Coordinates of C-alpha atoms in Angstrom, one line a residue:
Chain A
X1 CA -10.6 27.1 0.9
X2 CA -11.7 27.4 4.5
X3 CA -9.4 24.8 6.2
X4 CA -12.2 23.4 8.4
X5 CA -14.5 23.0 5.3
X6 CA -11.7 21.1 3.6
X7 CA -11.5 18.7 6.6
X8 CA -15.3 18.3 6.6
X9 CA -15.2 17.4 2.9
X10 CA -12.6 14.8 3.5
X11 CA -15.2 13.0 5.6
X12 CA -13.3 12.6 8.8
X13 CA -15.2 12.9 12.1
X14 CA -12.6 14.8 14.0
X15 CA -13.0 16.7 17.2
X16 CA -12.3 20.4 17.1
X17 CA -8.9 19.7 18.9
X18 CA -8.0 17.2 16.3
X19 CA -9.0 19.5 13.5
X20 CA -6.8 22.2 15.0
X21 CA -3.8 19.8 14.8
X22 CA -4.5 18.7 11.3
X23 CA -5.0 22.2 9.9
X24 CA -2.2 23.6 12.1
X25 CA -4.5 26.3 13.6
X26 CA -5.8 26.9 17.1
X27 CA -8.9 25.3 18.6
X28 CA -10.5 28.8 18.8
X29 CA -9.9 29.3 15.1
X30 CA -11.5 26.0 14.3
X31 CA -14.6 26.9 16.3
X32 CA -14.7 30.3 14.6
X33 CA -14.5 28.7 11.1
X34 CA -17.3 26.2 12.1
X35 CA -19.5 29.0 13.4
X36 CA -19.0 31.0 10.1
X37 CA -19.8 27.9 8.0
X38 CA -23.0 27.4 10.0
X39 CA -23.9 31.1 9.7
X40 CA -23.4 31.0 5.9
X41 CA -25.6 27.9 5.8
X42 CA -22.8 25.9 4.2
X43 CA -22.4 23.5 7.1
X44 CA -25.9 22.1 7.7
X45 CA -25.1 19.2 10.1
X46 CA -23.3 16.0 10.7
X47 CA -24.3 12.8 9.1
X48 CA -22.5 9.5 9.3
X49 CA -21.9 7.4 6.2
X50 CA -23.2 4.0 7.0
X51 CA -23.3 0.6 5.3
X52 CA -26.8 -0.3 6.5
X53 CA -26.7 -3.7 4.7
X54 CA -24.5 -4.9 7.6
X55 CA -27.3 -4.2 10.2
X56 CA -30.2 -6.6 9.7
X57 CA -32.8 -4.3 11.2
X58 CA -31.7 -1.1 9.5
X59 CA -30.8 -2.8 6.3
X60 CA -34.5 -3.8 5.8
X61 CA -35.4 -0.2 5.1
X62 CA -36.3 0.5 1.5
X63 CA -34.6 3.1 -0.6
X64 CA -35.9 4.3 -3.9
X65 CA -35.1 6.8 -6.6
X66 CA -38.1 8.4 -8.3
X67 CA -38.0 10.3 -11.5
X68 CA -40.8 12.9 -11.4
X69 CA -42.2 14.9 -14.3
X70 CA -43.9 18.2 -13.5
X71 CA -46.0 20.9 -15.1
X72 CA -44.1 24.1 -14.5
X73 CA -46.1 26.8 -12.7
X74 CA -46.5 30.3 -14.1
X75 CA -44.1 32.5 -12.2
X76 CA -42.4 29.9 -9.9
X77 CA -41.4 27.3 -12.5
X78 CA -40.5 24.1 -10.7
X79 CA -39.4 25.7 -7.5
X80 CA -42.6 25.8 -5.5
X81 CA -43.5 22.2 -6.2
X82 CA -39.9 21.0 -5.6
X83 CA -39.7 22.7 -2.3
X84 CA -43.1 21.3 -1.3
X85 CA -42.0 17.8 -2.2
X86 CA -38.7 18.1 -0.4
X87 CA -40.6 18.7 2.9
X88 CA -41.9 15.2 3.1
X89 CA -40.1 13.2 5.8
X90 CA -39.6 10.3 3.4
X91 CA -37.6 12.4 1.0
X92 CA -33.9 12.2 1.6
X93 CA -32.7 14.3 -1.3
X94 CA -34.4 16.1 -4.1
X95 CA -32.7 17.5 -7.3
X96 CA -33.9 19.4 -10.3
X97 CA -32.5 17.6 -13.3
X98 CA -31.9 18.3 -17.0
X99 CA -33.0 15.6 -19.4
X100 CA -36.1 13.4 -19.7
X101 CA -37.6 14.2 -16.3
X102 CA -37.7 17.2 -14.0
X103 CA -37.0 16.0 -10.4
X104 CA -34.9 13.2 -9.0
X105 CA -36.2 12.3 -5.6
X106 CA -34.4 9.9 -3.2
X107 CA -36.8 8.3 -0.8
X108 CA -36.3 6.3 2.4
X109 CA -39.1 4.2 3.9
X110 CA -39.1 1.5 6.6
X111 CA -41.1 -1.0 4.4
X112 CA -42.0 -1.5 0.8
X113 CA -45.7 -0.8 1.6
X114 CA -44.8 2.6 3.1
X115 CA -42.6 3.5 0.1
X116 CA -45.4 2.5 -2.2
X117 CA -48.0 4.4 -0.3
X118 CA -45.8 7.5 -0.3
X119 CA -45.6 7.4 -4.1
X120 CA -49.2 6.5 -4.7
X121 CA -50.9 8.7 -2.0
X122 CA -48.6 11.6 -1.4
X123 CA -46.3 12.2 -4.4
X124 CA -48.5 11.3 -7.4
X125 CA -51.5 13.1 -6.0
X126 CA -49.8 16.5 -5.8
X127 CA -51.1 19.0 -8.2
X128 CA -48.6 19.5 -11.0
X129 CA -47.1 16.0 -10.9
X130 CA -47.5 14.6 -14.3
X131 CA -45.9 11.2 -13.8
X132 CA -43.5 9.2 -11.6
X133 CA -41.1 6.4 -12.3
X134 CA -39.8 4.6 -9.3
X135 CA -36.6 2.6 -9.1
X136 CA -35.7 0.6 -5.9
X137 CA -32.1 0.5 -4.8
X138 CA -31.0 -3.1 -4.5
X139 CA -27.4 -2.8 -3.2
X140 CA -24.9 -0.1 -2.5
X141 CA -21.3 -0.3 -3.6
X142 CA -20.3 3.3 -2.8
X143 CA -21.8 5.6 -0.3
X144 CA -21.0 9.3 0.1
X145 CA -17.6 8.8 -1.5
X146 CA -16.7 5.7 0.6
X147 CA -16.4 2.3 -1.0
X148 CA -18.3 -0.3 0.9
X149 CA -16.7 -3.4 2.3
X150 CA -15.9 -6.0 -0.3
X151 CA -15.5 -3.4 -3.1
X152 CA -11.9 -2.3 -2.5
X153 CA -9.1 -2.3 0.0
X154 CA -6.8 -4.9 1.7
X155 CA -8.3 -6.0 4.9
X156 CA -5.6 -8.7 5.1
X157 CA -2.8 -6.1 5.3
X158 CA -0.4 -7.2 8.0
X159 CA -0.4 -5.1 11.2
X160 CA 3.4 -5.3 11.4
X161 CA 5.8 -5.7 8.6
X162 CA 9.5 -4.9 7.9
Chain B
X1 CA 3.5 -31.5 16.4
X2 CA 6.2 -32.5 14.0
X3 CA 8.9 -34.7 15.4
X4 CA 11.4 -34.0 12.6
X5 CA 14.8 -33.3 14.0
X6 CA 16.5 -30.0 13.1
X7 CA 19.7 -31.8 12.5
X8 CA 19.2 -31.2 8.8
X9 CA 19.1 -27.4 9.2
X10 CA 22.3 -25.7 8.1
X11 CA 24.3 -24.4 11.1
X12 CA 24.4 -20.8 9.9
X13 CA 20.7 -20.8 9.3
X14 CA 20.0 -22.3 12.7
X15 CA 22.1 -19.6 14.2
X16 CA 20.2 -16.8 12.6
X17 CA 18.1 -14.9 15.2
X18 CA 14.4 -14.4 14.7
X19 CA 13.5 -11.0 13.5
X20 CA 12.5 -8.6 16.3
X21 CA 9.6 -7.5 14.0
X22 CA 8.3 -11.1 13.9
X23 CA 8.1 -11.2 17.7
X24 CA 6.1 -8.0 17.7
X25 CA 3.9 -9.2 14.9
X26 CA 2.8 -12.1 17.0
X27 CA 2.0 -9.8 19.9
X28 CA -0.1 -7.5 17.7
X29 CA -1.8 -10.5 16.0
X30 CA -3.1 -11.6 19.4
X31 CA -5.0 -8.3 19.7
X32 CA -6.9 -8.8 16.5
X33 CA -10.4 -7.1 16.6
X34 CA -9.4 -4.7 19.3
X35 CA -9.3 -1.4 17.4
X36 CA -5.5 -1.4 17.2
X37 CA -4.0 1.4 15.2
X38 CA -0.8 0.0 13.7
X39 CA 2.1 2.3 13.0
X40 CA 4.2 -0.9 12.7
X41 CA 3.7 -1.5 9.0
X42 CA 6.5 -0.9 6.5
X43 CA 4.4 -0.3 3.4
X44 CA 2.1 2.3 1.9
X45 CA -1.5 2.3 3.0
X46 CA -2.5 3.1 -0.6
X47 CA -3.7 0.4 -3.0
X48 CA -1.7 0.1 -6.2
X49 CA -3.1 2.7 -8.6
X50 CA -5.9 1.3 -10.7
X51 CA -4.3 1.9 -14.1
X52 CA -1.3 -0.2 -12.9
X53 CA -3.6 -3.0 -11.7
X54 CA -5.4 -2.8 -15.0
X55 CA -2.2 -3.3 -17.0
X56 CA -1.6 -6.5 -15.1
X57 CA -5.2 -7.7 -15.8
X58 CA -4.7 -6.8 -19.5
X59 CA -1.5 -8.8 -19.6
X60 CA -3.3 -11.8 -18.2
X61 CA -6.1 -11.4 -20.7
X62 CA -3.6 -11.2 -23.5
X63 CA -2.1 -14.5 -22.4
X64 CA 1.2 -13.1 -21.1
X65 CA 1.9 -16.0 -18.7
X66 CA 5.3 -17.0 -19.8
X67 CA 9.0 -16.5 -18.7
X68 CA 10.7 -13.3 -19.7
X69 CA 14.4 -12.9 -20.4
X70 CA 16.5 -13.5 -17.3
X71 CA 17.3 -9.9 -17.1
X72 CA 13.6 -8.9 -17.4
X73 CA 11.5 -7.5 -20.3
X74 CA 13.6 -5.4 -22.6
X75 CA 10.9 -2.6 -22.7
X76 CA 10.8 -2.5 -18.9
X77 CA 14.6 -2.3 -18.8
X78 CA 14.5 0.6 -21.3
X79 CA 11.9 2.4 -19.2
X80 CA 14.0 1.8 -16.1
X81 CA 17.1 3.2 -17.9
X82 CA 15.2 6.4 -18.9
X83 CA 13.7 6.8 -15.5
X84 CA 17.1 6.4 -13.7
X85 CA 18.7 8.9 -16.1
X86 CA 16.0 11.5 -15.6
X87 CA 15.6 11.2 -11.9
X88 CA 19.1 10.3 -10.7
X89 CA 21.4 11.5 -13.5
X90 CA 23.0 8.1 -14.1
X91 CA 23.1 6.4 -17.4
X92 CA 22.8 2.6 -17.7
X93 CA 22.6 0.4 -20.8
X94 CA 19.3 -1.5 -20.7
X95 CA 20.9 -4.5 -22.6
X96 CA 23.5 -5.5 -20.0
X97 CA 23.6 -3.0 -17.1
X98 CA 20.1 -3.5 -15.6
X99 CA 18.4 -6.6 -14.1
X100 CA 14.8 -6.8 -13.1
X101 CA 14.4 -8.7 -9.8
X102 CA 11.8 -10.0 -7.4
X103 CA 11.8 -6.9 -5.3
X104 CA 14.9 -5.1 -4.0
X105 CA 15.2 -7.9 -1.5
X106 CA 16.1 -10.4 -4.2
X107 CA 18.4 -7.9 -5.8
X108 CA 20.3 -7.5 -2.5
X109 CA 20.5 -11.2 -2.0
X110 CA 21.9 -11.6 -5.5
X111 CA 24.5 -8.9 -4.8
X112 CA 25.6 -10.5 -1.6
X113 CA 25.8 -13.9 -3.2
X114 CA 27.5 -12.6 -6.3
X115 CA 30.1 -10.5 -4.6
X116 CA 30.9 -12.0 -1.1
X117 CA 33.4 -14.6 -0.4
X118 CA 33.2 -16.3 3.0
X119 CA 34.8 -14.0 5.5
X120 CA 34.4 -10.8 3.4
X121 CA 33.2 -7.9 5.5
X122 CA 30.2 -5.7 4.6
X123 CA 29.8 -2.3 6.2
X124 CA 26.2 -1.1 6.8
X125 CA 24.8 1.7 8.8
X126 CA 22.6 0.9 11.8
X127 CA 19.7 1.2 12.7
X128 CA 18.9 -0.4 9.4
X129 CA 16.4 -2.6 7.6
X130 CA 16.0 -5.9 9.4
X131 CA 17.3 -8.1 6.5
X132 CA 20.7 -6.6 5.9
X133 CA 22.7 -8.4 8.6
X134 CA 21.0 -11.8 8.1
X135 CA 21.5 -11.5 4.3
X136 CA 25.2 -10.9 4.9
X137 CA 25.4 -13.9 7.4
X138 CA 23.6 -16.2 4.9
X139 CA 26.6 -15.8 2.5
X140 CA 29.1 -16.5 5.3
X141 CA 30.3 -12.9 5.2
X142 CA 30.6 -10.6 8.2
X143 CA 28.6 -7.5 8.9
X144 CA 30.3 -4.4 10.2
X145 CA 27.7 -2.1 11.7
X146 CA 28.4 1.6 11.5
X147 CA 26.3 3.6 14.0
X148 CA 24.2 6.6 13.1
X149 CA 22.9 8.9 15.7
X150 CA 19.8 11.1 16.4
X151 CA 22.1 14.1 16.9
X152 CA 23.1 13.8 13.2
X153 CA 19.4 13.2 12.1
X154 CA 20.6 9.6 11.5
X155 CA 22.7 10.6 8.6
X156 CA 25.7 8.4 7.9
X157 CA 29.0 10.3 8.1
X158 CA 32.4 9.5 6.6
X159 CA 33.9 9.9 10.1
X160 CA 31.7 7.1 11.5
X161 CA 32.7 4.9 8.5
X162 CA 36.3 5.6 9.1
X163 CA 36.0 4.8 12.8
X164 CA 34.2 1.5 12.1
X165 CA 36.4 0.4 9.2
X166 CA 38.4 -2.8 9.6
X167 CA 40.7 -4.6 7.2
X168 CA 38.8 -7.0 4.9
X169 CA 35.9 -4.6 4.3
X170 CA 34.8 -5.0 0.7
X171 CA 31.3 -3.6 0.5
X172 CA 29.4 -0.7 1.9
X173 CA 25.6 -1.2 2.1
X174 CA 23.7 2.1 1.9
X175 CA 20.0 2.7 2.4
X176 CA 19.1 6.4 1.9
X177 CA 16.6 7.5 3.0
X178 CA 16.7 4.9 5.6
X179 CA 14.2 2.4 7.0
X180 CA 13.7 2.8 10.0
X181 CA 15.1 6.3 10.8
X182 CA 14.2 8.3 7.7
X183 CA 17.7 9.6 7.9
X184 CA 19.6 10.4 4.7
X185 CA 22.7 12.3 3.6
X186 CA 23.0 15.5 1.8
X187 CA 25.3 15.8 -1.2
X188 CA 28.3 17.0 0.8
X189 CA 28.0 14.1 3.2
X190 CA 27.6 11.7 0.3
X191 CA 30.7 13.1 -1.4
X192 CA 32.8 12.5 1.7
X193 CA 31.4 8.9 1.9
X194 CA 32.2 8.5 -1.8
X195 CA 35.8 9.6 -1.3
X196 CA 36.1 7.1 1.6
X197 CA 34.8 4.3 -0.7
X198 CA 37.3 5.2 -3.4
X199 CA 40.1 5.4 -0.8
X200 CA 39.3 2.0 0.6
X201 CA 38.2 0.5 -2.7
X202 CA 34.7 -0.4 -1.5
X203 CA 31.9 -1.6 -3.7
X204 CA 28.7 0.2 -2.8
X205 CA 25.3 -1.4 -2.7
X206 CA 22.9 1.6 -2.7
X207 CA 19.3 0.7 -1.7
X208 CA 17.4 3.8 -2.8
X209 CA 13.9 2.4 -2.6
X210 CA 12.6 5.4 -0.6
X211 CA 14.3 8.1 -2.8
X212 CA 11.0 9.3 -4.3
X213 CA 9.7 9.8 -0.8
X214 CA 12.1 12.6 -0.1
X215 CA 10.4 15.6 1.5
X216 CA 13.2 18.1 2.1
X217 CA 15.8 19.0 -0.4
X218 CA 16.7 16.7 -3.3
X219 CA 17.8 13.1 -3.2
X220 CA 21.3 12.4 -4.6
X221 CA 22.3 9.0 -5.6
X222 CA 25.9 8.1 -4.7
X223 CA 26.1 6.4 -8.2
X224 CA 25.9 9.9 -9.7
X225 CA 29.0 11.2 -8.0
X226 CA 32.3 11.4 -9.9
X227 CA 34.1 8.1 -10.0
X228 CA 31.3 6.1 -8.3
X229 CA 29.2 4.6 -11.1
X230 CA 31.8 1.9 -11.7
X231 CA 31.8 0.8 -8.1
X232 CA 28.1 1.1 -7.3
X233 CA 25.1 -1.2 -7.6
X234 CA 22.0 1.0 -7.7
X235 CA 19.0 -0.8 -6.2
X236 CA 15.5 0.4 -6.6
X237 CA 12.0 -1.0 -6.8
X238 CA 8.3 -0.2 -7.1
X239 CA 7.1 -1.2 -3.6
X240 CA 7.2 2.1 -1.8
X241 CA 6.7 4.9 -4.3
X242 CA 4.1 3.2 -6.5
X243 CA 2.4 1.3 -3.6
X244 CA 3.3 -2.1 -5.1
X245 CA 4.7 -4.1 -2.2
X246 CA 2.9 -7.3 -2.9
X247 CA 4.0 -7.3 -6.6
X248 CA 7.6 -8.0 -5.6
X249 CA 9.3 -6.1 -8.3
X250 CA 12.6 -4.3 -8.2
X251 CA 15.8 -3.8 -10.2
X252 CA 19.5 -3.4 -9.9
X253 CA 21.7 -1.3 -12.2
X254 CA 25.5 -1.4 -12.3
X255 CA 28.6 -2.1 -14.3
X256 CA 28.1 -4.9 -16.9
X257 CA 30.5 -7.4 -15.3
X258 CA 28.8 -7.0 -11.8
X259 CA 25.2 -7.2 -13.2
X260 CA 26.3 -10.3 -15.2
X261 CA 27.5 -11.9 -12.0
X262 CA 24.2 -11.2 -10.3
X263 CA 22.4 -12.5 -13.4
X264 CA 24.1 -15.8 -13.0
X265 CA 22.7 -16.3 -9.5
X266 CA 19.3 -15.0 -10.6
X267 CA 19.0 -17.3 -13.6
X268 CA 19.7 -20.4 -11.5
X269 CA 17.3 -19.4 -8.7
X270 CA 14.5 -17.1 -9.7
X271 CA 14.9 -17.4 -13.5
X272 CA 13.0 -14.1 -13.9
X273 CA 10.5 -11.8 -12.1
X274 CA 6.8 -12.5 -12.8
X275 CA 5.8 -11.2 -16.2
X276 CA 2.5 -9.9 -14.7
X277 CA 4.4 -7.8 -12.2
X278 CA 6.8 -6.6 -14.9
X279 CA 3.9 -5.5 -17.1
X280 CA 2.4 -3.6 -14.1
X281 CA 5.8 -2.0 -13.4
X282 CA 6.1 -0.8 -17.0
X283 CA 2.7 0.9 -16.7
X284 CA 3.7 2.4 -13.4
X285 CA 6.9 3.9 -14.8
X286 CA 5.3 5.1 -18.0
X287 CA 2.1 6.6 -16.5
X288 CA 2.3 6.6 -12.7
X289 CA 4.3 9.7 -11.8
X290 CA 1.2 11.7 -10.8
X291 CA 0.3 9.0 -8.4
X292 CA 3.7 9.1 -6.8
X293 CA 3.5 12.9 -6.4
X294 CA 0.1 12.7 -4.8
X295 CA 1.1 9.9 -2.4
X296 CA 4.3 11.8 -1.5
X297 CA 2.3 14.9 -0.7
X298 CA 0.1 12.9 1.7
X299 CA 3.1 11.4 3.4
X300 CA 4.7 14.8 3.7
X301 CA 1.6 16.2 5.5
X302 CA 1.5 13.2 7.8
X303 CA 5.2 13.5 8.6
X304 CA 4.8 17.1 9.6
X305 CA 1.9 16.1 11.9
X306 CA 3.5 13.1 13.6
X307 CA 6.9 14.8 14.2
X308 CA 5.3 17.9 15.7
X309 CA 3.0 15.8 17.9
X310 CA 5.8 13.5 19.0
X311 CA 8.0 16.4 20.1
X312 CA 5.0 18.1 21.8
X313 CA 4.3 15.0 23.9
X314 CA 7.9 14.5 24.9
X315 CA 9.0 11.8 22.4
X316 CA 12.0 13.6 21.0
X317 CA 12.0 13.1 17.3
X318 CA 14.1 14.4 14.5
X319 CA 12.3 15.3 11.2
X320 CA 12.9 12.5 8.8
X321 CA 13.9 14.0 5.4
X322 CA 12.6 10.9 3.6
X323 CA 10.8 7.5 3.8
X324 CA 7.6 7.1 5.8
X325 CA 9.1 6.4 9.2
X326 CA 9.6 8.5 12.3
X327 CA 12.1 7.2 14.9
X328 CA 11.3 9.0 18.1
X329 CA 13.2 8.5 21.4
X330 CA 11.6 6.9 24.4
X331 CA 14.5 7.9 26.7
X332 CA 12.9 11.1 28.0
X333 CA 10.0 9.2 29.6
X334 CA 12.2 6.7 31.5
X335 CA 11.2 3.5 29.5
X336 CA 13.1 1.1 27.4
X337 CA 11.9 0.9 23.8
X338 CA 10.4 -2.5 24.4
X339 CA 8.6 -1.4 27.6
X340 CA 7.2 1.5 25.7
X341 CA 6.1 -0.5 22.6
X342 CA 4.4 -3.2 24.7
X343 CA 2.8 -0.8 27.2
X344 CA 1.5 1.4 24.4
X345 CA 0.0 -1.6 22.6
X346 CA -1.6 -3.0 25.7
X347 CA -2.9 0.2 27.2
X348 CA -3.7 2.4 24.2
X349 CA -3.8 -0.1 21.4
X350 CA -1.2 1.6 19.2
X351 CA 1.5 -0.6 17.6
X352 CA 5.0 0.8 17.1
X353 CA 8.2 -1.3 16.6
X354 CA 10.9 -1.3 19.2
X355 CA 14.1 0.3 17.7
X356 CA 16.2 -2.7 18.7
X357 CA 14.5 -4.8 16.0
X358 CA 16.7 -2.7 13.6
X359 CA 19.9 -3.3 15.5
X360 CA 21.5 -2.4 18.7
X361 CA 21.9 1.2 17.7
X362 CA 18.1 1.5 17.7
X363 CA 18.1 1.3 21.5
X364 CA 16.0 3.9 23.1
X365 CA 13.9 4.5 20.0
X366 CA 10.7 3.1 18.4
X367 CA 9.8 3.1 14.7
X368 CA 6.4 4.7 13.9
X369 CA 5.3 4.3 10.3
X370 CA 3.2 7.2 9.1
X371 CA 1.8 5.4 6.0
X372 CA -1.5 5.4 7.7
X373 CA -4.6 7.6 7.2
X374 CA -4.2 11.2 8.5
X375 CA -7.2 10.9 10.8
X376 CA -5.9 7.6 12.2
X377 CA -2.5 9.3 12.8
X378 CA -4.2 12.1 14.8
X379 CA -6.0 9.5 16.9
X380 CA -2.8 7.5 17.4
X381 CA -1.0 10.6 18.5
X382 CA -3.7 11.4 21.0
X383 CA -3.5 7.9 22.4
X384 CA 0.3 8.1 22.6
X385 CA 0.0 11.4 24.5
X386 CA -2.3 9.7 27.0
X387 CA 0.1 6.9 27.4
X388 CA 3.1 9.2 27.9
X389 CA 1.2 11.3 30.4
X390 CA 0.3 8.2 32.3
X391 CA 3.9 7.0 32.3
X392 CA 5.2 10.3 33.6
X393 CA 2.8 10.2 36.7

């Protein structure tokens, strides 16, 4: 595997110099790998993993998961509709699923009203959307592979020991 | 403030010096909340594998809350016997040659109390684990420190032993790979040490707690060398390899008559190790080897990084063949180990332990534990580089 991609997958936010040390390659090679990953559209951007419940203001945002049933279009199947849906700013992630519904859509909105109006005014009114089922996220225990505080770990570990 | 007089404290306890680590602990504790990266810990940064924790939970659910045999659970002793045979090539009878203890620390204490008469001399290589010398003093025996040196990669040599030997030496305390240096001995060096022990009729206490964390070559136990099993107490535990420091579970293996003597002390002091910890240890031995290999690979990677960086930034450092400690020299930058550790902590918020906490032979070195996340290690090395560059100006 591309050594820089491996480091990115491990979730560390390292500088290029630090990546070079970790992977035992030169800084120039790290930059070259990063450029290649961007060119190949594998590396799309940086995004921190945050525990927003710890920030009163940010934690008030509403996150929801919506199961969406669609009527497949002749020729394009689900793709055209899914791509159209994914362009909404409120949509964090959008996946085509197997099983009892077709799309799983993760939505982020600043308030409950805004989340509700996204579902009722934008999503459900799209042609081809048969039904929606909305589930609000109440609390996160793990985010992007990271256990959130209180779930695991030993914060009382001594700083110095024999 | 208590006004109780210390006149009741035993003289030899009152005379014990405070641990150098304890002093440093207090200094680091004062900086709580200041983004300190600690390389001062002597334990894995991993949490005990979940299946091991679950075994302890199951034991509690099943109501296993009672004493075990003084020697420890028979099935655990059988598992230890199998493990020691497979990994170290030494056979012990689980019925009477193995005792389960409250960590290797208790096993060591039992051994010193069982084998030392007042005035007996115990040889140990230094720099060494902080408890060895005090444990020897507590049984009114005398410690004889044998120096190890960076030029030998901190391996103990038979020549150094011979030079340090004095009449009255009865025991040799070995810790290979060693805390704090990571130094160890290859088979040839160990054979020379074994020959010396046979010549001088020494009993060997061999603390091999870091043996699974050997990165280069294979670990050899002195107990496996010809003529040594009858004069060796093999000490091991679960703290380091299985990330089980807080469980306090270890064991000692040796000749029946010696284990029986240790058992006498154990049965009148500890009675037995906690059954919960024993159940967890049994699970670790039976099903935990993949976890050990994975953690060792991580430590190996971290060692390669930290040793390379230390040498690049001017902190001359040998490559420790085992353990999770590097022991770089601070002499090249014109600072004592204490000045270095305190300055580094205050200026760059990285905690390392001054080498003198591990005996006078640790002078000019600091202990840096690499049982810390890789990314944290990279940042710690960057901060140390800044500190060293600042110090050189």
